[in-house]
mmCIF file of C-alpha atoms and ligand atoms in Angstrom:
data_model
loop_
_atom_site.group_PDB
_atom_site.id
_atom_site.type_symbol
_atom_site.label_atom_id
_atom_site.label_comp_id
_atom_site.label_asym_id
_atom_site.label_seq_id
_atom_site.Cartn_x
_atom_site.Cartn_y
_atom_site.Cartn_z
ATOM 1 C CA MET A 450 107.718 127.738 105.671
ATOM 2 C CA ASN A 451 106.583 130.417 102.962
ATOM 3 C CA PHE A 452 103.365 130.381 101.060
ATOM 4 C CA TYR A 453 104.888 127.547 98.693
ATOM 5 C CA HIS A 454 105.639 125.104 101.324
ATOM 6 C CA ILE A 455 102.073 125.723 103.206
ATOM 7 C CA LEU A 456 100.588 125.246 99.764
ATOM 8 C CA LYS A 457 102.493 122.061 98.843
ATOM 9 C CA SER A 458 101.801 120.617 102.438
ATOM 10 C CA ALA A 459 98.082 121.401 102.128
ATOM 11 C CA HIS A 460 98.093 119.848 98.376
ATOM 12 C CA SER A 461 99.828 116.979 99.629
ATOM 13 C CA GLY A 462 97.903 116.077 102.639
ATOM 14 C CA TRP A 463 94.615 116.596 100.943
ATOM 15 C CA ARG A 464 95.023 113.828 98.722
ATOM 16 C CA TYR A 465 94.303 111.503 101.673
ATOM 17 C CA LEU A 466 90.751 113.296 102.189
ATOM 18 C CA VAL A 467 89.890 112.941 98.542
ATOM 19 C CA LEU A 468 91.074 109.333 98.106
ATOM 20 C CA ILE A 469 89.217 108.376 101.595
ATOM 21 C CA LEU A 470 86.002 110.088 100.150
ATOM 22 C CA LEU A 471 86.120 108.786 96.882
ATOM 23 C CA VAL A 472 86.452 105.058 98.053
ATOM 24 C CA LEU A 473 83.868 105.433 100.340
ATOM 25 C CA ALA A 474 81.376 107.124 97.858
ATOM 26 C CA ILE A 475 82.426 103.894 95.495
ATOM 27 C CA ILE A 476 81.819 101.449 98.164
ATOM 28 C CA THR A 477 78.560 102.881 99.231
ATOM 29 C CA ALA A 478 77.439 103.235 95.631
ATOM 30 C CA ILE A 479 78.723 99.858 94.711
ATOM 31 C CA ALA A 480 76.624 98.292 97.729
ATOM 32 C CA GLY A 481 73.401 100.626 96.756
ATOM 33 C CA TRP A 482 73.636 99.397 92.998
ATOM 34 C CA LEU A 483 74.014 95.785 93.573
ATOM 35 C CA GLY A 484 71.825 95.381 96.785
ATOM 36 C CA LYS A 485 69.266 97.575 95.138
ATOM 37 C CA LYS A 486 69.093 99.932 97.968
ATOM 38 C CA PRO A 487 67.414 103.433 97.915
ATOM 39 C CA TYR A 488 69.147 106.433 97.022
ATOM 40 C CA THR A 489 68.964 108.329 100.296
ATOM 41 C CA GLU A 490 69.943 112.005 101.471
ATOM 42 C CA GLY A 491 73.044 110.473 103.091
ATOM 43 C CA ASN A 492 74.211 109.110 99.657
ATOM 44 C CA ARG A 493 73.892 112.462 97.727
ATOM 45 C CA LYS A 494 75.725 114.226 100.621
ATOM 46 C CA LEU A 495 78.505 111.968 100.732
ATOM 47 C CA ASN A 496 78.949 112.502 96.779
ATOM 48 C CA VAL A 497 78.895 116.111 96.977
ATOM 49 C CA PHE A 498 81.273 116.188 99.714
ATOM 50 C CA THR A 499 83.411 114.155 97.612
ATOM 51 C CA LEU A 500 82.899 116.594 94.491
ATOM 52 C CA ILE A 501 83.872 119.602 96.942
ATOM 53 C CA PHE A 502 87.232 117.986 98.130
ATOM 54 C CA VAL A 503 88.264 117.050 94.602
ATOM 55 C CA HIS A 504 87.354 120.489 93.485
ATOM 56 C CA THR A 505 89.326 122.106 96.536
ATOM 57 C CA GLN A 506 92.252 119.692 95.661
ATOM 58 C CA ILE A 507 92.188 121.199 92.257
ATOM 59 C CA LEU A 508 92.064 124.845 93.277
ATOM 60 C CA PHE A 509 95.135 123.970 95.537
ATOM 61 C CA GLY A 510 96.812 122.241 92.354
ATOM 62 C CA LEU A 511 96.255 125.197 90.330
ATOM 63 C CA VAL A 512 97.653 127.800 92.543
ATOM 64 C CA LEU A 513 100.702 125.545 93.426
ATOM 65 C CA TYR A 514 101.226 125.191 89.468
ATOM 66 C CA PHE A 515 102.006 129.036 89.329
ATOM 67 C CA VAL A 516 104.373 128.860 92.297
ATOM 68 C CA SER A 517 106.083 125.537 92.251
ATOM 69 C CA PRO A 518 109.411 125.556 91.039
ATOM 70 C CA LEU A 519 109.021 121.964 89.513
ATOM 71 C CA VAL A 520 106.826 123.285 86.729
ATOM 72 C CA GLU A 521 108.997 126.427 86.411
ATOM 73 C CA ALA A 522 111.851 123.852 85.625
ATOM 74 C CA GLY A 523 109.687 122.642 82.995
ATOM 75 C CA ILE A 524 109.538 118.974 84.135
ATOM 76 C CA ARG A 525 107.090 117.490 81.818
ATOM 77 C CA TYR A 526 104.957 115.085 84.451
ATOM 78 C CA TRP A 527 104.207 118.318 86.396
ATOM 79 C CA LYS A 528 103.732 120.531 83.338
ATOM 80 C CA MET A 529 101.502 117.793 81.523
ATOM 81 C CA GLU A 530 100.710 114.592 83.038
ATOM 82 C CA HIS A 531 99.857 115.603 86.236
ATOM 83 C CA ILE A 532 97.683 118.579 85.744
ATOM 84 C CA GLY A 533 95.649 116.906 82.739
ATOM 85 C CA MET A 534 94.966 113.445 84.361
ATOM 86 C CA MET A 535 93.951 115.231 87.488
ATOM 87 C CA ILE A 536 91.614 117.661 85.856
ATOM 88 C CA PHE A 537 90.310 114.723 83.674
ATOM 89 C CA ALA A 538 89.420 112.799 87.001
ATOM 90 C CA ALA A 539 87.712 115.972 88.495
ATOM 91 C CA ILE A 540 85.659 116.377 85.518
ATOM 92 C CA LEU A 541 84.647 112.687 85.758
ATOM 93 C CA VAL A 542 83.580 112.966 89.346
ATOM 94 C CA THR A 543 81.799 116.490 88.206
ATOM 95 C CA VAL A 544 79.999 114.751 85.477
ATOM 96 C CA GLY A 545 79.029 111.354 87.442
ATOM 97 C CA ASN A 546 77.778 113.628 90.203
ATOM 98 C CA ALA A 547 75.731 115.772 87.723
ATOM 99 C CA ARG A 548 74.167 112.586 86.157
ATOM 100 C CA SER A 549 73.343 111.087 89.249
ATOM 101 C CA LYS A 550 70.682 113.502 89.670
ATOM 102 C CA ARG A 551 68.951 112.497 86.356
ATOM 103 C CA GLY A 552 65.902 110.130 86.601
ATOM 104 C CA ASP A 553 64.300 108.342 89.813
ATOM 105 C CA ASP A 554 65.694 104.766 89.418
ATOM 106 C CA PRO A 555 67.977 104.597 92.502
ATOM 107 C CA SER A 556 70.022 101.505 90.918
ATOM 108 C CA VAL A 557 70.906 104.066 88.020
ATOM 109 C CA LYS A 558 72.039 106.610 90.447
ATOM 110 C CA HIS A 559 74.215 104.112 92.447
ATOM 111 C CA ARG A 560 75.575 102.591 89.130
ATOM 112 C CA THR A 561 76.495 106.138 87.780
ATOM 113 C CA ILE A 562 78.359 107.195 90.703
ATOM 114 C CA ALA A 563 80.265 103.764 91.054
ATOM 115 C CA LEU A 564 81.134 103.947 87.412
ATOM 116 C CA TYR A 565 82.238 107.697 87.344
ATOM 117 C CA PHE A 566 83.894 107.819 90.665
ATOM 118 C CA GLY A 567 85.572 104.448 90.137
ATOM 119 C CA LEU A 568 87.075 105.552 86.743
ATOM 120 C CA ALA A 569 88.269 108.699 88.464
ATOM 121 C CA LEU A 570 89.710 107.011 91.351
ATOM 122 C CA ILE A 571 91.772 104.858 88.851
ATOM 123 C CA VAL A 572 93.023 107.821 87.139
ATOM 124 C CA ILE A 573 94.291 109.708 89.911
ATOM 125 C CA VAL A 574 95.982 106.526 91.607
ATOM 126 C CA ALA A 575 97.766 105.943 88.228
ATOM 127 C CA SER A 576 98.848 109.442 88.172
ATOM 128 C CA ILE A 577 100.165 109.404 91.859
ATOM 129 C CA ILE A 578 102.155 106.020 90.820
ATOM 130 C CA GLN A 579 103.448 107.811 87.931
ATOM 131 C CA MET A 580 104.611 110.556 90.084
ATOM 132 C CA THR A 581 106.548 108.097 92.206
ATOM 133 C CA MET A 582 108.147 106.822 89.134
ATOM 134 C CA VAL A 583 109.179 110.009 87.784
ATOM 135 C CA ASP A 584 110.299 111.024 91.197
ATOM 136 C CA PRO A 585 111.554 108.220 93.237
ATOM 137 C CA SER A 586 112.141 110.532 96.270
ATOM 138 C CA ARG A 587 108.073 110.896 96.492
ATOM 139 C CA SER A 588 105.905 107.754 97.688
ATOM 140 C CA PHE A 589 102.465 107.237 97.351
ATOM 141 C CA PHE A 590 101.784 107.366 101.141
ATOM 142 C CA GLY A 591 104.089 110.166 101.930
ATOM 143 C CA VAL A 592 103.396 113.805 103.023
ATOM 144 C CA SER A 593 105.713 116.800 102.049
HETATM 145 C C1 HEM B 1087 92.412 115.169 92.427
HETATM 146 C C2 HEM B 1087 93.559 116.414 92.109
HETATM 147 C C3 HEM B 1087 94.926 115.896 92.727
HETATM 148 C C4 HEM B 1087 95.464 115.102 93.274
HETATM 149 C C5 HEM B 1087 95.049 114.034 94.170
HETATM 150 C C6 HEM B 1087 97.221 115.498 93.169
HETATM 151 C C7 HEM B 1087 97.871 115.095 94.099
HETATM 152 C C8 HEM B 1087 99.211 115.454 94.332
HETATM 153 C C9 HEM B 1087 100.290 114.702 94.800
HETATM 154 C C10 HEM B 1087 100.044 113.443 95.789
HETATM 155 C C11 HEM B 1087 101.336 115.479 94.926
HETATM 156 C C12 HEM B 1087 102.661 115.331 95.508
HETATM 157 C C13 HEM B 1087 102.869 116.033 96.931
HETATM 158 C C14 HEM B 1087 103.882 115.112 97.657
HETATM 159 O O1 HEM B 1087 104.994 114.535 97.166
HETATM 160 O O2 HEM B 1087 104.090 115.207 98.829
HETATM 161 C C15 HEM B 1087 101.067 116.703 94.120
HETATM 162 C C16 HEM B 1087 101.853 117.545 93.729
HETATM 163 C C17 HEM B 1087 101.703 118.544 92.777
HETATM 164 N N1 HEM B 1087 100.674 118.873 92.227
HETATM 165 FE FE1 HEM B 1087 98.693 117.952 92.437
HETATM 166 N N2 HEM B 1087 97.258 116.801 92.613
HETATM 167 C C18 HEM B 1087 95.801 116.842 92.190
HETATM 168 C C19 HEM B 1087 95.756 118.201 91.188
HETATM 169 C C20 HEM B 1087 96.583 118.727 90.845
HETATM 170 C C21 HEM B 1087 96.230 120.033 89.697
HETATM 171 C C22 HEM B 1087 94.697 120.255 89.010
HETATM 172 C C23 HEM B 1087 97.535 120.657 89.519
HETATM 173 C C24 HEM B 1087 97.791 122.029 88.770
HETATM 174 C C25 HEM B 1087 96.911 122.616 88.123
HETATM 175 C C26 HEM B 1087 98.311 119.942 90.591
HETATM 176 C C27 HEM B 1087 99.779 120.518 90.722
HETATM 177 C C28 HEM B 1087 100.644 119.843 91.384
HETATM 178 C C29 HEM B 1087 101.999 120.571 91.446
HETATM 179 C C30 HEM B 1087 102.613 121.784 90.805
HETATM 180 C C31 HEM B 1087 102.730 119.404 92.351
HETATM 181 C C32 HEM B 1087 104.095 119.533 92.839
HETATM 182 C C33 HEM B 1087 104.317 120.564 93.765
HETATM 183 C C34 HEM B 1087 106.042 120.607 94.416
HETATM 184 O O3 HEM B 1087 106.362 119.723 95.055
HETATM 185 O O4 HEM B 1087 106.438 121.605 94.404
HETATM 186 N N3 HEM B 1087 98.178 119.176 91.467
HETATM 187 N N4 HEM B 1087 99.938 116.688 93.629
#
């Protein structure tokens, strides 16, 4: 087990925390938006935690980018698509969280989170599915 393997496992496993938090935040936001519920401190914290976990995953990925033999080998998916799509998803989460702070209307706050986080989830899932097509030895729910 060297640094690369530890980092790869951390990045591989961390995806589940990111996916679970995103799904939870989106369901909570949709329930709050459609159910016209107040925007609580709990809602705010869940969204910030999701943001922090997404950013941590990006950090793992960025370091991995410089030590992974796959990037070194110049495989297009790892050099371009993975990093591009995942950073785009992180930007969506960051902007969504920032915009949810604007104004006082709880419905608008919930809707903002539901839309931005929802789009980010779609981008992440699409990128992981693409990964399993580029490299069939990897699976959506695998850990390496
Ligand atoms: C929300 C953001 C991200 C998610 C959910 C994510 C998810 C994943 C997943 C599921 C794998 C495959 C792990 C396995 O097969 O067990 C992976 C591998 C990888 N990721 Fe990410 N990733 C994210 C962001 C990034 C970013 C921003 C970078 C680069 C700057 C990056 C670089 C890599 C690299 C280089 C690998 C291949 C590691 C190897 O097998 O050598 N990731 N990522």
